[in-house]
Amino acid sequence: MFNFTATPPLSLYIHIPWCVSKCPYCDFNSHEVRKDIPEERYIEALIADLEQDLPAVWGRTVESLFIGGGTPSLFSARGIARLLSEVRARIPLKPGAEITLEANPGTVDQTHFSGFREAGINRLSMGVQSFQDGLLAAIGRIHGGSEARIAVESARRAGFENINLDLMFGLPAQTTAQALLDLHTAVDLQPAHISFYELTIEPNTRFFRHPPRRPDDDILWEMQTAGRSLLNAAGYQRYEVSAYAQPGRQCRHNLNYWQFGDYLGIGAGAHAKISNAATQTITRTSKVKHPRAYLDATGSDARIGSHNELSVDDVILEFAMNSLRLDSGFTRSSFTAATSLPYAVIETRVHTAIEHQLMTDDNNIIKVTEKGQRYLNELLQHWMPELPQHAETR
Ligand SMILES: C[S@@+](CC[C@H](N)C(=O)[O-])C[C@H]1O[C@@H](n2cnc3c(N)ncnc32)[C@H](O)[C@@H]1O
Ligand code: SF4
């Protein structure tokens, strides 16, 4: 089955599950703050959670750390400093590791940013979504466009030079010109990284129950392609379906996910994927989702929401779902390094996708074509073992 001689790089994800209010499109594990956030208690629970997870990663070093949410910027800088020092005391962090914190522009000021920087955060990811007040109101954001601009400038003054801005397109009644205007405004601020996400309507959201009027598919495609050209011309290279970066500024943490690296996940609803050379297994674990249940489970196995071992077929499909999002694709040896499996196990799948013009294999760089990117779901069908169109079952 698996044959690990070395394990893939390891990251650490920490989830903070609270927000000022719940955005109508958001399906993340985030809960509106009712009274106060139990910050101290939650940090205790995170540390206990990490301690219980450590045996699965003895001897390994964390190469990147990401504090996501929810809205981690609701935590105090003191709390984040304590969290980071408790983490460092328990697991080695690679020198110079990327340490990201997600921030909502409606929840931060200059002092707050300075405190995060002093705590050791070296990358900020800001949920801007749009700089246009009308569009922000239509998607229920708690901030206006100028607050987002001010937040970026304050973060810079506080010493952050590695900043990502999250933008969304395909917003209610949005035009292509409006989507491009947002990108222009973002580029003027010169962040190191821009994420340009298409708004998706997720079950369990207010937008699912009351769908807004969204641009049609052709307009969405136009926004995406024109957006990509604008960003390229401004020096931002796309490296994943929604991620653009200045040279050398790709998000190392997310790259590790997409390259099928390993990660620990602590906090309510956090996911982990760990390869183990001693047991020759790859396991996926998630923690219980609700913050209350997670807090109540501090220090006990009740914090585990799910735990399962991946089969070879699971791994092949999950590797595809991640690495096919990357513009750089993968190579025969990177497939083996990430999965421990010989390339032969996916050779026929790749061949079939190439026949359908969904992928190319150019000198051992195996990647998705433009057609494959547009029809990513169709492409993934070729990787599903049980479907009849899968080449090996023909
Ligand atoms: C956890 S949030 C980021 C930080 C913070 N919570 C905020 O919203 O300001 C991650 C990002 O996912 C994106 N996102 C969330 N829901 C989405 C959806 N339904 N469709 C597309 N992008 C979405 C948004 O751009 C958001 O900034
Ligand atoms: S988009 Fe961000 S701020 Fe809005 S509910 Fe989701 S996690 Fe919270």
Coordinates of C-alpha atoms and ligand atoms in Angstrom, one line a residue:
M1 CA 0.0 0.0 0.0
F2 CA 1.8 3.1 1.2
N3 CA 5.6 3.2 1.3
F4 CA 6.8 6.3 3.1
T5 CA 10.5 6.6 3.6
A6 CA 10.1 10.3 4.4
T7 CA 6.9 12.3 5.2
P8 CA 5.8 15.4 3.3
P9 CA 6.3 18.9 4.8
L10 CA 4.2 19.7 7.9
S11 CA 2.0 22.8 8.5
L12 CA -0.1 23.8 11.4
Y13 CA -3.6 25.4 11.1
I14 CA -5.3 27.0 14.1
H15 CA -9.0 27.8 13.8
I16 CA -10.7 30.8 15.6
P17 CA -14.5 30.3 15.2
W18 CA -16.0 33.7 15.9
C19 CA -17.0 36.7 13.8
V20 CA -18.8 40.0 14.6
S21 CA -21.6 38.9 12.4
K22 CA -22.3 36.0 10.0
C23 CA -21.9 37.0 6.3
P24 CA -24.8 35.7 4.2
Y25 CA -22.6 33.8 1.8
C26 CA -20.3 32.2 4.4
D27 CA -20.2 28.5 5.1
F28 CA -17.0 28.6 7.2
N29 CA -17.2 27.3 10.8
S30 CA -17.8 30.8 12.2
H31 CA -20.3 31.9 14.8
E32 CA -21.6 35.4 15.6
V33 CA -20.2 36.6 18.9
R34 CA -23.1 36.9 21.3
K35 CA -21.4 38.3 24.4
D36 CA -17.7 38.1 24.9
I37 CA -15.3 35.7 23.3
P38 CA -13.9 33.2 25.8
E39 CA -10.4 34.0 24.6
E40 CA -8.3 32.7 27.5
R41 CA -10.4 29.5 27.8
Y42 CA -10.1 28.9 24.0
I43 CA -6.3 29.4 24.0
E44 CA -6.1 26.8 26.8
A45 CA -8.2 24.4 24.8
L46 CA -6.0 25.0 21.7
I47 CA -2.9 24.2 23.6
A48 CA -4.4 21.1 25.2
D49 CA -5.5 20.1 21.7
L50 CA -2.0 20.5 20.2
E51 CA -0.5 18.6 23.1
Q52 CA -2.8 15.6 22.4
D53 CA -2.0 15.7 18.7
L54 CA 1.8 15.8 19.2
P55 CA 2.5 12.1 19.2
A56 CA 1.3 11.9 15.6
V57 CA 4.1 14.2 14.5
W58 CA 7.0 13.5 16.9
G59 CA 10.3 14.8 15.6
R60 CA 8.8 16.9 12.8
T61 CA 9.1 20.6 12.2
V62 CA 6.3 23.0 11.3
E63 CA 7.1 24.8 8.1
S64 CA 4.1 27.2 8.1
L65 CA 1.4 28.3 10.5
F66 CA -2.0 29.8 9.6
I67 CA -4.4 31.3 12.1
G68 CA -7.7 31.4 10.2
G69 CA -11.4 31.7 10.9
G70 CA -13.9 33.0 11.6
T71 CA -12.1 36.2 12.4
P72 CA -8.8 35.7 14.3
S73 CA -8.3 39.5 14.4
L74 CA -11.0 39.6 17.0
F75 CA -8.4 38.1 19.4
S76 CA -6.2 40.4 21.4
A77 CA -2.5 40.8 20.3
R78 CA -1.6 39.5 23.8
G79 CA -3.7 36.4 23.3
I80 CA -2.1 35.7 19.9
A81 CA 1.4 36.3 21.4
R82 CA 0.6 33.8 24.1
L83 CA -0.8 31.3 21.7
L84 CA 2.3 31.5 19.5
S85 CA 4.8 31.2 22.4
E86 CA 2.9 28.1 23.7
V87 CA 3.0 26.6 20.3
R88 CA 6.7 27.2 19.9
A89 CA 7.3 25.7 23.3
R90 CA 5.7 22.4 22.1
I91 CA 6.7 21.9 18.5
P92 CA 9.7 23.3 16.5
L93 CA 8.9 26.0 14.0
K94 CA 11.2 26.3 11.0
P95 CA 13.3 29.5 11.2
G96 CA 11.6 32.1 9.0
A97 CA 8.4 30.1 8.9
E98 CA 5.4 31.9 7.3
I99 CA 2.9 32.8 10.1
T100 CA -0.3 34.1 8.7
L101 CA -3.3 35.7 10.6
E102 CA -6.7 36.4 8.9
A103 CA -8.1 39.8 9.6
N104 CA -11.4 41.5 8.9
P105 CA -10.8 45.2 8.1
G106 CA -13.8 46.0 10.3
T107 CA -12.0 44.7 13.4
V108 CA -8.5 46.1 13.5
D109 CA -6.6 49.3 14.1
Q110 CA -3.0 50.3 14.0
T111 CA -2.2 49.3 17.6
H112 CA -3.8 45.9 17.1
F113 CA -1.7 45.4 13.9
S114 CA 1.5 46.4 15.8
G115 CA 0.7 43.9 18.5
F116 CA 0.2 41.1 16.0
R117 CA 3.5 41.9 14.3
E118 CA 5.3 41.9 17.7
A119 CA 3.7 38.6 18.6
G120 CA 5.4 37.0 15.6
I121 CA 2.7 37.2 12.9
N122 CA 4.6 37.9 9.6
R123 CA 1.8 37.6 7.0
L124 CA -1.7 39.1 7.1
S125 CA -4.6 37.9 5.0
M126 CA -7.4 40.5 4.9
G127 CA -11.0 39.8 3.9
V128 CA -11.6 42.9 1.7
Q129 CA -14.1 41.3 -0.8
S130 CA -14.7 44.6 -2.6
F131 CA -13.8 48.2 -2.2
Q132 CA -17.3 49.4 -3.2
D133 CA -19.7 50.2 -0.5
G134 CA -22.8 49.2 -2.4
L135 CA -21.4 45.7 -3.1
L136 CA -20.1 45.3 0.4
A137 CA -23.6 46.1 1.8
A138 CA -25.1 43.6 -0.7
I139 CA -23.0 40.8 0.8
G140 CA -23.5 41.9 4.4
R141 CA -20.0 43.0 5.3
I142 CA -19.4 45.0 8.5
H143 CA -17.0 47.5 6.8
G144 CA -16.9 49.9 3.9
G145 CA -14.3 50.2 1.1
S146 CA -12.4 53.0 2.7
E147 CA -11.9 51.0 5.9
A148 CA -10.3 48.3 3.9
R149 CA -7.9 50.7 2.3
I150 CA -7.1 52.3 5.7
A151 CA -6.6 48.8 7.2
V152 CA -4.0 47.9 4.6
E153 CA -2.1 51.2 5.2
S154 CA -2.2 50.7 9.0
A155 CA -0.9 47.1 8.6
R156 CA 2.0 48.4 6.5
R157 CA 2.8 51.1 9.1
A158 CA 2.8 48.4 11.7
G159 CA 5.5 46.6 9.8
F160 CA 3.6 44.1 7.7
E161 CA 5.0 43.8 4.2
N162 CA 3.6 40.4 3.4
I163 CA -0.1 41.1 2.9
N164 CA -2.8 39.2 1.1
L165 CA -6.1 40.7 0.1
D166 CA -9.2 38.5 -0.4
L167 CA -11.5 39.8 -3.2
M168 CA -14.6 38.1 -4.4
F169 CA -16.3 38.5 -7.9
G170 CA -19.7 37.4 -9.1
L171 CA -21.3 39.5 -6.4
P172 CA -25.0 40.4 -6.6
A173 CA -25.7 42.4 -9.8
Q174 CA -21.9 43.1 -10.2
T175 CA -20.6 44.2 -13.6
T176 CA -17.3 43.2 -15.1
A177 CA -16.2 46.9 -14.9
Q178 CA -16.9 46.8 -11.2
A179 CA -15.0 43.6 -10.6
L180 CA -12.0 45.1 -12.5
L181 CA -12.2 48.4 -10.6
D182 CA -11.8 46.4 -7.4
L183 CA -8.7 44.7 -8.8
H184 CA -7.3 48.1 -9.8
T185 CA -7.8 49.4 -6.3
A186 CA -6.2 46.4 -4.8
V187 CA -3.2 46.6 -7.2
D188 CA -2.8 50.3 -6.3
L189 CA -2.2 49.2 -2.7
Q190 CA 0.5 46.8 -3.8
P191 CA -0.2 43.8 -1.6
A192 CA 2.2 40.8 -2.0
H193 CA -0.7 38.5 -2.8
I194 CA -4.3 38.8 -4.1
S195 CA -6.9 36.0 -3.8
F196 CA -9.7 36.5 -6.4
Y197 CA -12.5 34.2 -5.5
E198 CA -15.7 33.6 -7.4
L199 CA -18.7 33.9 -5.0
T200 CA -20.2 30.5 -4.6
I201 CA -23.6 29.8 -3.1
E202 CA -23.1 27.3 -0.3
P203 CA -25.8 25.2 1.4
N204 CA -26.5 26.4 5.0
T205 CA -26.1 30.0 4.1
R206 CA -28.6 32.9 3.9
F207 CA -27.7 33.3 0.2
F208 CA -28.7 29.6 -0.3
R209 CA -32.1 30.3 1.2
H210 CA -32.6 33.6 -0.5
P211 CA -30.4 33.6 -3.6
P212 CA -29.2 37.0 -4.9
R213 CA -29.2 37.8 -8.6
R214 CA -25.7 36.9 -9.7
P215 CA -24.0 37.5 -13.1
D216 CA -24.4 34.7 -15.6
D217 CA -21.7 32.2 -16.5
D218 CA -20.4 34.1 -19.5
I219 CA -19.9 37.3 -17.4
L220 CA -18.3 35.3 -14.6
W221 CA -15.8 33.8 -17.2
E222 CA -15.2 37.3 -18.5
M223 CA -14.5 38.6 -15.0
Q224 CA -12.1 35.8 -14.4
T225 CA -10.2 36.1 -17.6
A226 CA -10.1 39.9 -17.7
G227 CA -9.2 39.9 -14.0
R228 CA -6.3 37.5 -14.7
S229 CA -5.0 39.7 -17.5
L230 CA -5.2 42.8 -15.4
L231 CA -3.3 41.1 -12.5
N232 CA -0.7 39.6 -14.8
A233 CA 0.0 43.1 -16.3
A234 CA 0.4 44.4 -12.8
G235 CA 3.0 41.8 -11.9
Y236 CA 0.8 39.3 -10.1
Q237 CA 1.2 35.7 -11.5
R238 CA -1.6 33.3 -11.0
Y239 CA -0.3 30.0 -9.4
E240 CA -3.6 28.5 -8.3
V241 CA -7.2 28.8 -9.6
S242 CA -7.9 31.9 -7.3
A243 CA -4.4 32.9 -6.0
Y244 CA -2.1 35.5 -7.5
A245 CA 1.2 36.6 -6.1
Q246 CA 4.1 38.9 -6.8
P247 CA 7.3 36.9 -7.5
G248 CA 8.3 34.7 -4.5
R249 CA 5.2 35.7 -2.5
Q250 CA 3.0 32.6 -3.0
C251 CA 1.3 31.5 0.2
R252 CA 3.5 28.8 1.5
H253 CA 0.9 27.4 3.8
N254 CA -1.8 27.0 1.1
L255 CA 0.8 25.7 -1.4
N256 CA 1.5 22.9 1.1
Y257 CA -2.2 22.0 1.1
W258 CA -2.3 22.0 -2.7
Q259 CA 0.9 20.0 -3.0
F260 CA -0.7 17.4 -0.7
G261 CA 1.6 18.1 2.2
D262 CA 0.7 17.2 5.8
Y263 CA -1.0 19.5 8.3
L264 CA -2.1 19.5 11.9
G265 CA -5.4 21.3 12.6
I266 CA -6.3 22.5 16.1
G267 CA -9.4 24.4 17.1
A268 CA -13.2 23.9 16.6
G269 CA -13.8 22.1 13.3
A270 CA -10.1 22.1 12.2
H271 CA -9.0 19.4 9.8
A272 CA -5.7 17.5 9.8
K273 CA -4.1 15.2 7.3
I274 CA -1.1 13.3 8.6
S275 CA 1.2 10.7 6.9
N276 CA 2.8 8.3 9.2
A277 CA 6.0 6.4 8.2
A278 CA 5.8 4.1 11.2
T279 CA 2.3 2.8 10.5
Q280 CA 2.4 3.5 6.7
T281 CA -0.9 5.3 6.9
I282 CA -2.4 8.6 5.9
T283 CA -5.2 9.8 8.2
R284 CA -7.7 12.6 8.2
T285 CA -9.0 14.0 11.5
S286 CA -11.4 16.8 12.2
K287 CA -12.2 18.4 15.6
V288 CA -15.8 18.9 16.8
K289 CA -17.3 21.9 15.1
H290 CA -19.2 23.9 17.6
P291 CA -17.1 26.1 19.8
R292 CA -19.1 25.2 22.9
A293 CA -18.6 21.5 22.3
Y294 CA -15.0 22.0 21.5
L295 CA -14.4 24.0 24.7
D296 CA -16.2 21.3 26.8
A297 CA -14.0 18.6 25.2
T298 CA -10.7 20.3 26.3
G299 CA -8.0 17.8 27.0
S300 CA -10.2 14.8 26.1
D301 CA -10.8 12.6 23.0
A302 CA -14.3 14.1 22.8
R303 CA -12.6 16.9 20.8
I304 CA -12.2 14.5 17.8
G305 CA -15.2 14.9 15.4
S306 CA -14.0 12.4 12.8
H307 CA -11.0 10.2 12.2
N308 CA -10.4 8.0 9.2
E309 CA -7.6 6.3 7.3
L310 CA -7.4 7.1 3.6
S311 CA -7.3 4.3 1.0
V312 CA -5.1 4.5 -2.1
D313 CA -8.1 5.6 -4.2
D314 CA -8.9 8.3 -1.7
V315 CA -5.4 9.6 -1.8
I316 CA -5.3 9.6 -5.6
L317 CA -8.5 11.6 -5.8
E318 CA -7.5 14.0 -3.1
F319 CA -4.1 14.5 -4.6
A320 CA -5.8 15.4 -7.9
M321 CA -8.4 17.7 -6.2
N322 CA -5.5 19.7 -4.7
S323 CA -2.6 19.6 -7.2
L324 CA -4.7 20.1 -10.3
R325 CA -5.6 23.5 -8.9
L326 CA -2.0 24.5 -9.3
D327 CA -0.8 26.2 -12.5
S328 CA 2.6 24.5 -12.0
G329 CA 0.9 21.1 -11.9
F330 CA 3.0 18.2 -10.6
T331 CA 5.8 15.9 -11.7
R332 CA 6.1 12.1 -11.4
S333 CA 8.5 12.5 -8.5
S334 CA 6.4 15.1 -6.6
F335 CA 3.4 12.7 -6.9
T336 CA 5.5 10.0 -5.2
A337 CA 7.0 12.3 -2.6
A338 CA 3.6 13.5 -1.5
T339 CA 1.8 10.1 -1.6
S340 CA 4.6 7.5 -1.4
L341 CA 2.8 5.8 -4.3
P342 CA 4.5 4.9 -7.7
Y343 CA 3.5 7.1 -10.6
A344 CA 2.2 4.0 -12.4
V345 CA -1.0 4.1 -10.2
I346 CA -2.2 7.2 -12.0
E347 CA -0.6 6.8 -15.4
T348 CA -3.8 5.7 -17.1
R349 CA -5.9 8.4 -15.5
V350 CA -3.4 11.1 -16.7
H351 CA -3.4 9.5 -20.2
T352 CA -7.2 9.6 -20.4
A353 CA -7.3 13.3 -19.3
I354 CA -4.6 14.1 -21.9
E355 CA -6.7 12.4 -24.6
H356 CA -9.7 14.7 -23.6
Q357 CA -7.4 17.8 -23.8
L358 CA -8.0 18.4 -20.1
M359 CA -4.4 17.9 -19.1
T360 CA -0.9 18.0 -20.7
D361 CA 2.4 16.2 -19.9
D362 CA 5.1 18.5 -21.1
N363 CA 8.6 17.1 -20.2
N364 CA 7.2 15.6 -16.9
I365 CA 5.3 18.8 -15.9
I366 CA 1.8 17.4 -15.7
K367 CA -0.8 20.1 -15.5
V368 CA -4.3 21.1 -16.4
T369 CA -5.1 22.8 -19.7
E370 CA -7.3 25.9 -19.9
K371 CA -10.2 23.6 -21.0
G372 CA -9.5 21.5 -17.9
Q373 CA -9.5 24.5 -15.6
R374 CA -12.9 25.6 -17.0
Y375 CA -14.3 22.0 -16.6
L376 CA -12.4 21.0 -13.4
N377 CA -15.3 18.9 -12.2
E378 CA -15.4 17.0 -15.5
L379 CA -11.6 16.5 -15.2
L380 CA -12.0 15.1 -11.6
Q381 CA -14.5 12.6 -12.9
H382 CA -11.6 10.9 -14.7
W383 CA -9.9 10.5 -11.4
M384 CA -12.8 8.8 -9.6
P385 CA -12.1 5.1 -9.4
E386 CA -15.8 3.9 -9.3
L387 CA -17.1 5.8 -12.3
P388 CA -17.6 4.0 -15.6
Q389 CA -15.8 6.6 -17.7
H390 CA -12.7 6.0 -15.7
A391 CA -10.2 4.5 -18.2
E392 CA -9.0 1.6 -16.0
T393 CA -12.6 0.2 -15.8
R394 CA -13.3 0.5 -19.5
Ligands
LIG1 C1 -12.3 33.0 6.6 S1 -12.6 34.2 5.5 C2 -11.4 35.5 5.7 C3 -11.2 36.4 7.0 C4 -12.4 37.1 7.6 N1 -13.3 36.1 8.1 C5 -13.2 38.0 6.6 O1 -14.1 37.5 6.0 O2 -12.8 39.1 6.5 C6 -11.8 33.6 4.0 C7 -12.2 34.1 2.7 O3 -13.0 33.2 2.0 C8 -13.8 33.9 1.0 N2 -15.1 33.3 1.0 C9 -15.9 33.0 2.0 N3 -17.1 32.5 1.6 C10 -17.0 32.5 0.3 C11 -17.9 32.1 -0.7 N4 -19.2 31.6 -0.5 N5 -17.6 32.2 -2.0 C12 -16.3 32.7 -2.4 N6 -15.4 33.1 -1.4 C13 -15.8 33.0 -0.1 C14 -13.7 35.3 1.4 O4 -13.0 36.0 0.4 C15 -13.1 35.4 2.7 O5 -12.3 36.5 2.9
SF4_2 S1 -16.7 35.7 5.5 FE1 -15.3 35.9 7.2 S2 -16.3 37.6 8.5 FE2 -17.9 36.7 7.2 S3 -18.8 35.1 8.4 FE3 -17.3 34.1 7.1 S4 -15.5 34.0 8.3 FE4 -16.8 35.5 9.3

